[in-house]
Short mmCIF file of C-alpha atoms and ligand atoms in Angstrom, two decimals:
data_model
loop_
_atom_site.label_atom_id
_atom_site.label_comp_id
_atom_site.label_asym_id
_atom_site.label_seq_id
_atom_site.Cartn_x
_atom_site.Cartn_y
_atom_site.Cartn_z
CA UNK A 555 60.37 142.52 42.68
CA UNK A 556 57.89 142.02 40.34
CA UNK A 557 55.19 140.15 40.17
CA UNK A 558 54.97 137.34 37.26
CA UNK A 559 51.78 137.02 35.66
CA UNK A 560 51.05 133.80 32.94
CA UNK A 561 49.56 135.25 29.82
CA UNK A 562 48.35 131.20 27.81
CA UNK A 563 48.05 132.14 23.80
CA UNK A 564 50.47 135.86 24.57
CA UNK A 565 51.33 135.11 21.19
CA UNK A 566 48.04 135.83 19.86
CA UNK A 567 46.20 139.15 18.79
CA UNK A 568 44.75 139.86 22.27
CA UNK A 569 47.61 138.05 23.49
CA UNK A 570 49.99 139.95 22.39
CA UNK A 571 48.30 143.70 23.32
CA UNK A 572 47.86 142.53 26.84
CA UNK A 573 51.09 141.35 27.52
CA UNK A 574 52.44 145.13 26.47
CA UNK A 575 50.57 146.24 28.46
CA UNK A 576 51.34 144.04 31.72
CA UNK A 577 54.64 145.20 31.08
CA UNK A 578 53.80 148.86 30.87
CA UNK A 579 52.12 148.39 34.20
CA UNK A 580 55.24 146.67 35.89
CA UNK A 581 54.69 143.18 35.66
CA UNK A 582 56.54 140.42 34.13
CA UNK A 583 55.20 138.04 31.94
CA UNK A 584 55.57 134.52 30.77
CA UNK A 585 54.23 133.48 27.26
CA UNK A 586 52.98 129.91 26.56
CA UNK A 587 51.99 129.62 23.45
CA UNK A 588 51.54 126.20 21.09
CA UNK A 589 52.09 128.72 17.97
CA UNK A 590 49.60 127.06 16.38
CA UNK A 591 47.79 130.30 15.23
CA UNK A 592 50.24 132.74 15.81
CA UNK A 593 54.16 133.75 15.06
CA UNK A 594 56.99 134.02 17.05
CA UNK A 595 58.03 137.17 15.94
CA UNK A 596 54.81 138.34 17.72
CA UNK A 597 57.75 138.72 20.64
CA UNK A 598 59.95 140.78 18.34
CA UNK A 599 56.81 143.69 18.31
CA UNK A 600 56.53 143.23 21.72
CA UNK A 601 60.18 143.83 22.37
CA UNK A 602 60.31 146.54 20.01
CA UNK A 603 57.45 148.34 22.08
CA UNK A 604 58.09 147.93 25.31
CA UNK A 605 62.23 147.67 25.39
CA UNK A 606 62.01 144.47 27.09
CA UNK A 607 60.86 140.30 26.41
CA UNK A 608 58.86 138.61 27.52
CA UNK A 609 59.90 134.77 28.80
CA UNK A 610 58.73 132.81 26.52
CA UNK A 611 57.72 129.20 26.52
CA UNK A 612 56.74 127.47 23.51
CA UNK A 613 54.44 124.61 24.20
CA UNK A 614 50.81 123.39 24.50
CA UNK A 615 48.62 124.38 27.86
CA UNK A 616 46.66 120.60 26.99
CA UNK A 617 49.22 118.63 27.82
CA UNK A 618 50.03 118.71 31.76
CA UNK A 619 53.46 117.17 31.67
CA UNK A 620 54.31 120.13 29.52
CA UNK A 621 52.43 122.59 31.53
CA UNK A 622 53.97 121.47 35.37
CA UNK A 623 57.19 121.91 33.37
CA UNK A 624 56.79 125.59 32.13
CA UNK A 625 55.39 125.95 36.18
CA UNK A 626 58.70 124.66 37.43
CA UNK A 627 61.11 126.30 35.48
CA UNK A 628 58.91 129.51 35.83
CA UNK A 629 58.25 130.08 39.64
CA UNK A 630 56.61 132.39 41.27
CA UNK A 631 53.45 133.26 38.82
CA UNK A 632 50.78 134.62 40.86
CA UNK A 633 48.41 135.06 37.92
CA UNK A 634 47.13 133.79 34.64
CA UNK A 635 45.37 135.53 31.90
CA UNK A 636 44.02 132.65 29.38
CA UNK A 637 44.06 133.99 25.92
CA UNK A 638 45.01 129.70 24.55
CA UNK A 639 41.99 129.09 22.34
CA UNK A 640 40.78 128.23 19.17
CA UNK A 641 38.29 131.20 18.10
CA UNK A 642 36.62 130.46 14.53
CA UNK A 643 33.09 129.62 14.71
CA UNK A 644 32.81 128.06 11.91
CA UNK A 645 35.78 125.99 11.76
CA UNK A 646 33.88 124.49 15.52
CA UNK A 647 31.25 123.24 13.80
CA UNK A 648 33.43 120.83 11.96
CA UNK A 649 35.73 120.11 14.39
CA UNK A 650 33.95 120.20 17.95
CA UNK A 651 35.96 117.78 19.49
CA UNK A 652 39.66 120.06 18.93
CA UNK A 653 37.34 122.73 20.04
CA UNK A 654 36.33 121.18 23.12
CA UNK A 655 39.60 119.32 23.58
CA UNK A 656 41.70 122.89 23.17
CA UNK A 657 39.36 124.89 24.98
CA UNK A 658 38.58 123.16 27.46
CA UNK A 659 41.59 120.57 28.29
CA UNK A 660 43.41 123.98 28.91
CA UNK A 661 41.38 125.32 31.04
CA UNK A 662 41.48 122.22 32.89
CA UNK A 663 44.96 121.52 33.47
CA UNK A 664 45.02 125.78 34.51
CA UNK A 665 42.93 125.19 36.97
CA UNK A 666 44.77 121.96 38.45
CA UNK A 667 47.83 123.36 38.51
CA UNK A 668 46.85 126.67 39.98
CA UNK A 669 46.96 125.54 43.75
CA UNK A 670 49.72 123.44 43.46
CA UNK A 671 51.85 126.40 42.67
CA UNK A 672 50.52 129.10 43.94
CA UNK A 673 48.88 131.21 41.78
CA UNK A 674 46.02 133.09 43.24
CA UNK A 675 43.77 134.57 40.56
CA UNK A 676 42.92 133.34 36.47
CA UNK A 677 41.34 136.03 33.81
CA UNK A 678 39.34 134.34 31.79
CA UNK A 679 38.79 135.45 27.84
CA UNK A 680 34.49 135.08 27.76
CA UNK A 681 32.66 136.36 25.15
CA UNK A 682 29.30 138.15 24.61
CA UNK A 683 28.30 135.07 22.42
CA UNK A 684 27.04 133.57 25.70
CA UNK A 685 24.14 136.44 25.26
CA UNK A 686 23.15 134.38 22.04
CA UNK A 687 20.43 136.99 20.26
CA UNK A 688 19.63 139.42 22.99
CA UNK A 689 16.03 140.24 23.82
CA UNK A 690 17.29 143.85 24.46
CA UNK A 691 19.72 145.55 23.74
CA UNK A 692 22.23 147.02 25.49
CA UNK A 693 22.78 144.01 27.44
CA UNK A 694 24.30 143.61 30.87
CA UNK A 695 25.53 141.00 33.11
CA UNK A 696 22.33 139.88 34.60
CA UNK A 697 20.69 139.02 30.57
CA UNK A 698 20.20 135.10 30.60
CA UNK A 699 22.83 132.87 29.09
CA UNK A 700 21.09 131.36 25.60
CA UNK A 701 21.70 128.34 24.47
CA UNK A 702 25.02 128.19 22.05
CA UNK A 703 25.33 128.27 18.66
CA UNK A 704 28.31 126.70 18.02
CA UNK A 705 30.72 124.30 19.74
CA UNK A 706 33.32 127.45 20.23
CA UNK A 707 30.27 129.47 21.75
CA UNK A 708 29.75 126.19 23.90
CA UNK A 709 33.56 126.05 25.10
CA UNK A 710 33.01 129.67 26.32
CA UNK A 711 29.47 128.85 28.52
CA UNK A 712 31.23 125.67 29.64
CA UNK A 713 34.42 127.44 30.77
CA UNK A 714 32.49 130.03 32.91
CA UNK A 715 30.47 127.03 34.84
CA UNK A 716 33.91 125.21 35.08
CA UNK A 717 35.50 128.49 36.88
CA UNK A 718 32.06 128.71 39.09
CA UNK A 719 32.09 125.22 39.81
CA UNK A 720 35.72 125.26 40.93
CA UNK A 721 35.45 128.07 43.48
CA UNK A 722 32.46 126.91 44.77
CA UNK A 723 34.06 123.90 45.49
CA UNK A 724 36.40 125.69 47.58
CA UNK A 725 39.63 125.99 45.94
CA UNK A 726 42.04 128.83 47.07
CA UNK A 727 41.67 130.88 43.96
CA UNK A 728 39.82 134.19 42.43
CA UNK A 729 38.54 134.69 38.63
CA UNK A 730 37.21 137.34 36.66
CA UNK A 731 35.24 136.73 33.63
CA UNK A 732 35.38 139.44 31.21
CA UNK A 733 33.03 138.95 27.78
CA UNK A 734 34.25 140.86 25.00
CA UNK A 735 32.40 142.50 22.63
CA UNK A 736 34.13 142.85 19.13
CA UNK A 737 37.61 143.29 19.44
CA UNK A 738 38.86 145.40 16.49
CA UNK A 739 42.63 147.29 15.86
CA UNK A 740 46.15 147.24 16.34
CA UNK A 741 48.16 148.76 18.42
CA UNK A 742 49.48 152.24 17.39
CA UNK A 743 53.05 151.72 16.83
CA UNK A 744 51.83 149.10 13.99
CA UNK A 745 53.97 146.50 15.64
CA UNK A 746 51.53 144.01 16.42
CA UNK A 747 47.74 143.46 14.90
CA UNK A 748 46.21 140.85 13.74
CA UNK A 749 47.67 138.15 11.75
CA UNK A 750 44.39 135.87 10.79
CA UNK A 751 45.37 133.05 8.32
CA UNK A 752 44.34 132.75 5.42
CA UNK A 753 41.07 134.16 4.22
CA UNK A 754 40.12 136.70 7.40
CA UNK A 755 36.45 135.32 8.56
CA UNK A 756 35.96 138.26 11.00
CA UNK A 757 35.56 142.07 9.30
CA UNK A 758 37.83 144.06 10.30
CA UNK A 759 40.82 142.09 9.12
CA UNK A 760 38.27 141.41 6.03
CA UNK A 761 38.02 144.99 5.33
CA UNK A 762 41.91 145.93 5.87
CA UNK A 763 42.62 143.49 3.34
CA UNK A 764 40.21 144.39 0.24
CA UNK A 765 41.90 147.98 1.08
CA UNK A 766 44.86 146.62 0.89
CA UNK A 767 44.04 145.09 -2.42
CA UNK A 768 45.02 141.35 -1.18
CA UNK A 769 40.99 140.31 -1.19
CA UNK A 770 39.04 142.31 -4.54
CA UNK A 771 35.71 142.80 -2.25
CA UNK A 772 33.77 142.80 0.90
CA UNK A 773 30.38 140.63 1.18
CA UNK A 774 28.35 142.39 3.35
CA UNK A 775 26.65 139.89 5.17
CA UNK A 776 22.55 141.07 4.68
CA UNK A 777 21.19 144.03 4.32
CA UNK A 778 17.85 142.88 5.77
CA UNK A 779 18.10 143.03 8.78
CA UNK A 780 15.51 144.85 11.17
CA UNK A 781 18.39 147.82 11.51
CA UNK A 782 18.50 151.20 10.99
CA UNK A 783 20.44 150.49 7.57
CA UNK A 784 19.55 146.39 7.08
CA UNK A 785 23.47 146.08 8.85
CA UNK A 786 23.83 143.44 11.16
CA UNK A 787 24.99 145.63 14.59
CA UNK A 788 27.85 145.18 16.83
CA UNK A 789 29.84 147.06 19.61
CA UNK A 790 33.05 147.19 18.36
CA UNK A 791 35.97 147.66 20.66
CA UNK A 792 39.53 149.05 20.37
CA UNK A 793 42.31 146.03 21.72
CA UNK A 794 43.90 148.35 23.26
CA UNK A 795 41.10 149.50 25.31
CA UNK A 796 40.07 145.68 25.71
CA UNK A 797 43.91 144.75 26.74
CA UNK A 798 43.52 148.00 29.60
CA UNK A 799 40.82 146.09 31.33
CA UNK A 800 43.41 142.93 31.82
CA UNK A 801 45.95 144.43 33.89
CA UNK A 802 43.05 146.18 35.78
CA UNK A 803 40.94 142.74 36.26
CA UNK A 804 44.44 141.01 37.52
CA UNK A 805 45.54 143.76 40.09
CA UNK A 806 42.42 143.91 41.28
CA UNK A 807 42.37 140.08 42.10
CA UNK A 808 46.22 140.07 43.46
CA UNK A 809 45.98 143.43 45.43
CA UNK A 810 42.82 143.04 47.03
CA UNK A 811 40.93 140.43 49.17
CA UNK A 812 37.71 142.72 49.34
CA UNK A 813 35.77 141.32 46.43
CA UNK A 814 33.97 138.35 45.72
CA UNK A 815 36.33 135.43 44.57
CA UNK A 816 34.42 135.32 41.02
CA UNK A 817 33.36 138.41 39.09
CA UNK A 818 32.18 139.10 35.15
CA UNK A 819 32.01 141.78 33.40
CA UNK A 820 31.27 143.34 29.68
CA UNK A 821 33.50 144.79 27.63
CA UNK A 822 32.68 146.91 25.46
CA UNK A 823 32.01 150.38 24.55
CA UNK A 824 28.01 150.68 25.07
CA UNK A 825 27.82 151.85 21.94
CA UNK A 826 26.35 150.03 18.74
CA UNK A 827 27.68 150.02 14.98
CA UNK A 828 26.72 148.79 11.80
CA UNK A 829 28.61 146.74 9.04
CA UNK A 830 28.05 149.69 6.51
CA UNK A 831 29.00 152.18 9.30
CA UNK A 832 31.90 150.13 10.63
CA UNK A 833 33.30 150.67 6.42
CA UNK A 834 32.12 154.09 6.41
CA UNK A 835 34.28 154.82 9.32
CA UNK A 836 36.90 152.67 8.19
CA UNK A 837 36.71 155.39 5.17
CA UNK A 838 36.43 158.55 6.27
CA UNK A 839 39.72 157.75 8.81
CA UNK A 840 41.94 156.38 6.55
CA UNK A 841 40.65 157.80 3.25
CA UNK A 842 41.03 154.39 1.51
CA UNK A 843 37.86 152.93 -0.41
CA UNK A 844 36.58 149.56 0.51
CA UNK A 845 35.03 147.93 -2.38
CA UNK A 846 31.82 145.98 -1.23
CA UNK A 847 28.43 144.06 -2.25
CA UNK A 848 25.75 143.20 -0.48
CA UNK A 849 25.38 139.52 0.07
CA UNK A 850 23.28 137.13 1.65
CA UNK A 851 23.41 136.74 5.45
CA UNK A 852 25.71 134.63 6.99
CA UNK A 853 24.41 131.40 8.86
CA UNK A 854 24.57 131.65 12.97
CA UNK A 855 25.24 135.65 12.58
CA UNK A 856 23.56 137.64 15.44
CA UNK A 857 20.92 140.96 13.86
CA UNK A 858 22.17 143.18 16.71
CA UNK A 859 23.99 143.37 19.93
CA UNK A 860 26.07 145.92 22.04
CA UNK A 861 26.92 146.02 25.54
CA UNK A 862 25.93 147.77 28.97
CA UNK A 863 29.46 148.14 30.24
CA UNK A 864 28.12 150.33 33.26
CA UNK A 865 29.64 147.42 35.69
CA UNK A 866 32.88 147.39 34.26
CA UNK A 867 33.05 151.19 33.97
CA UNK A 868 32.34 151.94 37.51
CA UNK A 869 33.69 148.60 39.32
CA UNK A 870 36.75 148.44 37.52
CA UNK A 871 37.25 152.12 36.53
CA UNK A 872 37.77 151.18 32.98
CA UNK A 873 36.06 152.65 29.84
CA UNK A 874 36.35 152.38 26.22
CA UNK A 875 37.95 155.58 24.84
CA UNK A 876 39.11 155.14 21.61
CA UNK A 877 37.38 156.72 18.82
CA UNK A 878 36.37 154.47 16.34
CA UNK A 879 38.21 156.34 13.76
CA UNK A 880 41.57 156.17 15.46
CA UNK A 881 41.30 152.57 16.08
CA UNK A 882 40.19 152.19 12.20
CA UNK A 883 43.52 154.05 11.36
CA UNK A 884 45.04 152.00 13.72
CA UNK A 885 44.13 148.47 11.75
CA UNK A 886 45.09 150.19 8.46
CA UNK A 887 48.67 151.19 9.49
CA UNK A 888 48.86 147.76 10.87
CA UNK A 889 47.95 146.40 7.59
CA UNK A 890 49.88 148.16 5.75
CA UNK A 891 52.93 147.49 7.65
CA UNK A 892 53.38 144.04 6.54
CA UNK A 893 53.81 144.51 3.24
CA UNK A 894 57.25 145.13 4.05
C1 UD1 B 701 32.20 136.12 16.12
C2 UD1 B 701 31.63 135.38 17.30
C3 UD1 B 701 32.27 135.89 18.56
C4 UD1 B 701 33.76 135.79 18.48
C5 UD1 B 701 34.24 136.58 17.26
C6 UD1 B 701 35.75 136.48 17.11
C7 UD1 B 701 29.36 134.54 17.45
C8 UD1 B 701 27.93 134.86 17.36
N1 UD1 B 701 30.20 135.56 17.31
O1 UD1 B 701 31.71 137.47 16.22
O2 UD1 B 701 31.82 135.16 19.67
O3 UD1 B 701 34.33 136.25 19.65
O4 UD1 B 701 33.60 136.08 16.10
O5 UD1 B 701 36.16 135.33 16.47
O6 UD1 B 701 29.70 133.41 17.64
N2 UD1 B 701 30.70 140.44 8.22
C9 UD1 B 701 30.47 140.77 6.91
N3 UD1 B 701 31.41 140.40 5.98
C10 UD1 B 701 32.53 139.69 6.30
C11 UD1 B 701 32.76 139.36 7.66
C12 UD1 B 701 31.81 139.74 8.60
O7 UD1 B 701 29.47 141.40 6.58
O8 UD1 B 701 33.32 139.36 5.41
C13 UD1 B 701 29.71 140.86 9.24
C14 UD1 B 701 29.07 139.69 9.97
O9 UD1 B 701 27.95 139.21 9.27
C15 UD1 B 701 28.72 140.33 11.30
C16 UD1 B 701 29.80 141.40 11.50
O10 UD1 B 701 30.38 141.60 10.23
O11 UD1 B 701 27.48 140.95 11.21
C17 UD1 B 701 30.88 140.98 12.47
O12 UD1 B 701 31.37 139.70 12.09
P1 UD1 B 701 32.68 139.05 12.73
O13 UD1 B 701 33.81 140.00 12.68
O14 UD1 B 701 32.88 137.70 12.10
O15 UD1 B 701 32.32 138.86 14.28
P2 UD1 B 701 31.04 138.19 14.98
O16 UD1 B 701 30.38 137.20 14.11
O17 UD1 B 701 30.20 139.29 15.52
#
């Protein structure tokens, strides 16, 4: 039989490229999802990719009555990958308390429920925003933790010292921490992407858009910047690459009891890129101009940081091997497939 895995948020971009690919590897999955950034037809895509669906469970991982519920009527879940967050910085600084309330209430009543019923290991969705600005760059897993920004960077720092805290304490249960990078694409059948509401705060759905014609131009956040071209830097990583390390960070907790019970790694692709190259690249794969301007920076933004992923690459066996210009061509096909 196989094994049932929890995937909180599977609704969601990450979400929803992750829980493909659990399925691709054999497993099952269960969806809980509050929909509260995210569409139900998200399973539809899935379907339509994999031949199969994925239970799903609509409901809200804060509230425990509702979580023992999806438990009972879904037994047997030996794993959970959390994805159930809320993700815009800015929107944190306004509302810290749904941040920390969301973020952290879930993780919470995860962690509760996880010896009660059995479930032996929890992927957690970290982020390199723990590194704050990086003293060097690229940065591994041994770079102090800065003090956050923001209370969503905060949720994420507080999370991993939950998750140490908790199997410290003894509990019968594994983790792996995995800190993304910039998570950029769609997946190549163009049935699921990223669905941001409203105005897109983050780039790439920024950029898909002006292409698309839906937004008139890009604001490039600074162009003074101590870069190579005044571009803020980033390591920007393919979903589907990011999604790859999942199943590989959860069978490696369920099939083994070798390693130590909590382990963190960066994702990303060791490789830095600029805003203006990011566009450029954008460009040259698709062939579709991006109009842009240079504006002023944005408050809180980072001047440069990309990632060391020697640990994950030769612990987990997992690399980054999209080209940028496929994963580019990737978000535009995405884009352009819901215009119909
Ligand atoms: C931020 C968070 C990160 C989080 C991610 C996803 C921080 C420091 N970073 O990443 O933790 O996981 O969002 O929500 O908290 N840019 C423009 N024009 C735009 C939009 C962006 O020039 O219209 C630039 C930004 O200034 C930045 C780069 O593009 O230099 C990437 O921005 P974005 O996609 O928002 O991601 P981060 O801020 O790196």
């Amino acid at each position: 039989m196989n094994e049932n895995i929890l995937v909180t948020g599977g609704t969601g971009y990450i979400g929803s490229h992750t829980t493909v690919q659990l399925m691709e590897a054999g497993y099952d999955v269960v969806i809980i999802d509050n929909l509260s950034n995210s569409n139900v037809n998200v399973l539809d895509g899935i379907e339509a990719i994999t031949g199969k669906r994925p239970a799903f469970f609509e409901g809200d991982c804060t509230d425990m009555k509702t979580l023992r519920r999806m438990f009972e009527q879904n037994p047997g879940i030996k794993g959970i990958i959390n994805f159930a967050a809320s993700k815009a910085v800015g929107e944190s600084v306004h509302k810290p308390i749904l941040y920390y309330r969301n973020n952290l209430g879930t993780l919470l009543n995860l962690l509760e429920c996880m010896p009660e019923f059995g479930v032996k290991g929890i992927v957690f969705s970290s982020s390199c925003t723990v590194y704050g600005e990086p003293d060097n760059n690229p940065i591994d897993e041994t770079a102090p933790i800065k003090p956050a920004t923001s209370p969503y960077g905060n949720t994420k720092q507080i999370s991993e010292e939950i998750i140490r805290d908790v199997i410290t304490s003894g509990a019968p249960i594994k983790s792996i921490l995995l800190r993304y990078f910039n998570p950029i694409g769609a997946h190549p059948s163009a049935k699921i992407g990223e669905l941001p509401l409203g105005v897109p705060q983050n780039l790439v759905p920024y950029i898909t858009q002006t292409a698309a014609g839906i937004r008139k131009e890009l604001t490039v956040f600074g162009d003074d910047y101590n870069t190579p071209d005044g571009s803020c830097i980033r390591d920007f990583i393919d979903v589907n690459d990011l999604a790859k390390a999942h199943v590989i960070a959860m069978k490696r907790m369920l099939d083994s009891d070798d390693h130590d019970k909590l382990e963190v790694f960066n994702l990303g692709t060791g490789c830095g890129l600029s805003v203006l190259q990011l566009i450029n690249a954008f460009e040259s794969a698709t062939g579709v101009k991006v109009p842009y301007k240079i504006g002023p920076r944005r408050e809180g933004d980072i001047e440069k940081i990309w990632a060391d992923p020697k640990k994950a690459n030769e612990v987990l066996g997992w690399t980054a091997e999209t080209p940028i210009t496929d994963t580019m061509a990737n978000a535009w096909r995405w884009q352009e497939s819901l215009k119909n």
